[in-house]
Structures are given as structure tokens and as C-alpha cells.
Amino acid sequence: MAQDIERVEAIMTAAPVIAVLIVNDPAKAVPMAQALVRGGIPGIEITLRTPKALECIKAVADNVEGAMVGAGTVLNHQQYEAAVKAGSTFVVSPGVTDNLLSAAEEFQHTPLLPGTGTPSEVMKLLDAGYERLKFFPAVPAGGTPMLKGLSSPLAAAKFCPTGGINLGNARDFLALPNVLCVGGSWIADPEAIDSEDWAGIEKRAREAAALTV
């Protein structure tokens, strides 16, 4: 079963940036997500890098109107299923395996944004019917020159580069014809979440939402 490109693209184009988050406290996840939505960043990727990440996803899914919350750092079928049960509207992976594509086929209502870092990985996913992809880790994997190089021979692929992106270089990525959005952790880093700096998160979200090329 091919990727639901329309649904994935709707998430990728809701704002210039998808917030990529490491959070472990469901009580903080809700006001954090509310601040992001108020600032104009509805796409929220909570990575499965903390013990309570799934609880955070569920808290946001249940309590934050306007949020499109997804699970990041999903590595296998078991995590995919758990992310779906927690209420994820999309799933993001750092790479791709047959196991993960099998899970995406089983849970088609929760689409996968799979990670790629090489032309061969992009080609494999295009063959599988996936045209909306994550490029990771964006800066270490070649940054804007790499994405420019992919744009002509693999023109069907459109990307969300993630990894090493910040307010200073995001516009360079967004200017590329094969980039629909970027993933960024600078809007709500762990320190801002721990200190409950909701005003600061909202301010950075507004700056990110205003990124244009």
C-alpha cells in the first residue's frame, strides 16, 4: 500500500516547521503543545526517546485542540503500533526497514514519514510508493547541497529535512524546490520545557511560523 501522500503533505505544509521534541512529562507536554499551536506550529513530533513519550503523545492528542501530534524516532512495528494506540496522527522514522513499511501498511490511517539519507534509500521508498520523506540527519548528511543534488534525478521526492536545522539556516532549506518543511528542535528544547518557558516557546513558534522564502 502506497503512502497517503495527501494526508502527509497536509501535515508537512501546515507550517514551515514541524517541532521535534524530547519531553517526558505529560503534564508539561500539554501547555508546551498549546504554546506551539498558539504560535502557529500545529505539527508536533514527540520523539520516542523518553520513558513517558507515549503518555505525552496521548496527553497532547486528548487535550490540545489544533495540534497534529505525531511520534518520532519510531524504529519498528511494536513502536509503530504503540504510537498509533497513543493517538498519533502521523509517524516519523530516522530510516526505513521492511518491518517498518509493514507496520505502515497495517496502520494506514496513521501515515509514515520515513527517514532517508542517501539516493538509494530515496529510490527504495519511491518504488514502495512513498514520495514525502524525511531527510536525516540533514546537515551531517550533506545539507542543502545534497538536497539540491537529489532534486533533479529524484524529482518526485519532497522532503522534511531534520537534524542540525535552526532559525538561522532553516530558510536556506525551505528555499529548495524539493523541501516542503523542516523539522526543528530549537523551538522547544528540553531546557525550555523543563523550565516551563511557555512564553518563550510561543515566541519561537511565531518566528518559525513566519519563515518565508
XYZ file of C-alpha atoms in Angstrom:
213
model
C 0.000 0.000 0.000
C 1.446 3.347 -1.037
C 1.857 6.320 1.231
C -1.186 8.560 1.721
C 0.636 11.490 0.148
C -2.244 13.932 0.554
C -2.504 13.371 4.304
C 1.250 13.521 4.868
C 1.610 16.654 2.767
C -1.191 18.347 4.728
C 0.901 17.901 7.888
C 4.114 18.995 6.161
C 2.569 22.161 4.727
C 0.566 23.268 7.771
C 3.563 25.421 8.785
C 7.173 25.836 7.620
C 8.427 23.871 10.632
C 7.431 20.672 12.418
C 8.514 20.923 16.048
C 10.709 17.955 17.041
C 10.544 17.414 20.779
C 12.067 15.429 23.604
C 9.606 15.507 26.504
C 8.970 13.119 29.379
C 6.260 14.802 31.465
C 2.670 14.594 30.185
C 1.690 17.487 32.467
C 4.223 19.690 30.680
C 3.513 18.298 27.222
C 0.042 19.849 27.166
C 0.965 23.513 27.857
C 4.020 23.069 25.628
C 1.822 21.944 22.732
C -0.683 24.707 23.441
C 2.127 27.262 23.194
C 3.265 25.785 19.875
C -0.253 25.863 18.420
C -0.794 29.455 19.617
C 2.447 30.375 17.883
C 1.341 28.830 14.595
C 3.143 25.463 14.724
C 0.495 22.701 14.755
C 2.801 19.888 13.590
C 4.294 18.369 16.734
C 6.631 15.363 16.638
C 7.257 13.867 20.075
C 10.199 11.512 19.787
C 10.166 8.111 21.477
C 13.376 8.885 23.334
C 11.987 9.128 26.873
C 10.152 6.609 29.065
C 6.896 8.597 29.049
C 6.929 9.815 25.442
C 3.831 7.790 24.545
C 1.975 9.230 27.547
C 2.954 12.709 26.345
C 1.594 11.971 22.878
C -1.697 10.763 24.355
C -1.960 13.839 26.599
C -1.496 16.173 23.634
C -3.832 14.165 21.384
C -6.553 14.203 24.027
C -6.216 17.772 25.273
C -4.745 20.177 22.701
C -7.135 21.418 20.059
C -5.486 22.190 16.747
C -2.403 20.069 17.402
C -1.308 17.449 14.878
C 0.785 15.276 17.153
C 2.973 12.517 15.800
C 5.523 10.064 17.122
C 9.166 10.368 16.112
C 12.142 8.005 16.350
C 9.863 5.067 15.581
C 12.092 2.105 14.756
C 9.902 -0.996 14.483
C 6.428 -2.493 14.260
C 5.923 -2.593 18.030
C 6.688 1.099 18.460
C 4.518 1.984 15.459
C 1.548 0.154 16.973
C 2.112 1.792 20.363
C 2.304 5.222 18.741
C -0.992 4.637 16.948
C -2.693 3.497 20.158
C -1.425 6.643 21.912
C -3.233 8.814 19.383
C -0.504 9.768 16.918
C -1.758 11.327 13.696
C 1.499 10.506 11.910
C 4.704 8.545 12.499
C 8.275 9.600 11.719
C 11.320 7.348 11.481
C 15.049 8.124 11.179
C 15.440 5.467 8.478
C 13.436 2.720 6.857
C 13.169 -1.061 7.133
C 10.820 -3.632 5.648
C 9.468 -4.180 9.177
C 8.540 -0.510 9.425
C 6.923 -0.424 5.990
C 4.875 -3.464 7.002
C 3.639 -1.599 10.068
C 2.774 1.438 7.937
C 0.687 -0.803 5.688
C -1.121 -2.293 8.681
C -1.861 1.098 10.229
C -2.657 3.027 7.068
C -4.798 5.580 8.900
C -1.634 6.818 10.662
C 0.751 7.614 7.803
C 4.518 7.224 7.885
C 7.058 9.940 7.095
C 10.101 7.705 6.619
C 13.684 8.846 7.019
C 16.250 8.796 4.226
C 19.856 9.867 3.922
C 21.026 8.503 0.571
C 19.799 8.344 -3.051
C 19.377 4.577 -2.769
C 17.073 4.937 0.231
C 15.021 7.542 -1.622
C 14.785 5.239 -4.650
C 13.658 2.312 -2.481
C 10.904 4.417 -0.945
C 9.784 5.816 -4.292
C 9.489 2.234 -5.526
C 7.314 1.489 -2.482
C 5.028 4.422 -3.238
C 6.485 6.898 -0.743
C 7.101 10.387 -2.121
C 7.020 12.504 1.066
C 10.154 11.779 3.055
C 12.286 12.926 5.950
C 15.922 13.755 5.140
C 18.014 12.873 8.179
C 20.392 13.861 9.637
C 20.039 16.832 7.325
C 23.183 18.874 7.962
C 25.612 15.951 8.558
C 24.156 14.091 5.541
C 25.055 16.909 3.155
C 22.597 19.712 3.883
C 21.271 21.916 1.112
C 23.869 20.818 -1.496
C 22.804 17.190 -1.056
C 19.120 18.047 -1.378
C 19.826 20.154 -4.467
C 21.619 17.164 -5.956
C 18.612 14.924 -5.326
C 16.064 17.348 -6.751
C 16.553 16.638 -10.463
C 17.120 12.861 -10.702
C 14.590 12.109 -7.924
C 12.123 14.898 -8.630
C 9.079 13.080 -7.223
C 10.520 13.112 -3.711
C 9.701 16.032 -1.415
C 11.424 16.306 1.945
C 11.262 17.435 5.541
C 14.953 17.844 6.430
C 15.651 17.345 10.135
C 18.894 17.392 12.104
C 21.095 20.418 12.640
C 18.461 22.891 11.475
C 17.822 26.129 13.347
C 16.290 29.561 12.814
C 19.494 30.713 11.123
C 19.629 28.093 8.358
C 16.004 26.966 8.056
C 15.231 29.466 5.296
C 18.061 28.058 3.144
C 16.424 24.633 3.257
C 12.907 25.977 2.741
C 14.061 27.774 -0.419
C 14.745 24.434 -2.138
C 12.051 23.211 -4.538
C 12.033 19.718 -3.044
C 11.627 20.859 0.584
C 8.099 21.282 1.954
C 9.046 21.993 5.588
C 11.852 21.448 8.075
C 11.963 19.674 11.407
C 13.420 21.642 14.275
C 14.066 21.175 17.978
C 15.135 24.753 18.665
C 11.570 25.988 19.173
C 11.038 23.929 22.316
C 14.274 22.403 23.574
C 14.335 20.237 26.725
C 15.555 23.135 28.872
C 12.643 25.359 27.824
C 10.181 22.552 28.503
C 11.690 21.689 31.894
C 11.613 25.344 32.971
C 8.050 25.747 31.661
C 9.020 28.666 29.430
C 5.743 28.616 27.522
C 6.030 32.279 26.530
C 9.476 31.672 25.045
C 8.245 28.598 23.176
C 5.310 30.553 21.767
C 7.649 33.365 20.686
C 9.993 30.974 18.880
C 6.996 29.228 17.320
C 5.807 32.551 15.896
C 9.274 33.190 14.465
C 9.301 29.729 12.901
C 5.783 30.077 11.520
C 6.789 33.334 9.863
C 9.684 31.785 7.932
C 9.186 32.517 4.256
C 11.397 32.359 1.198
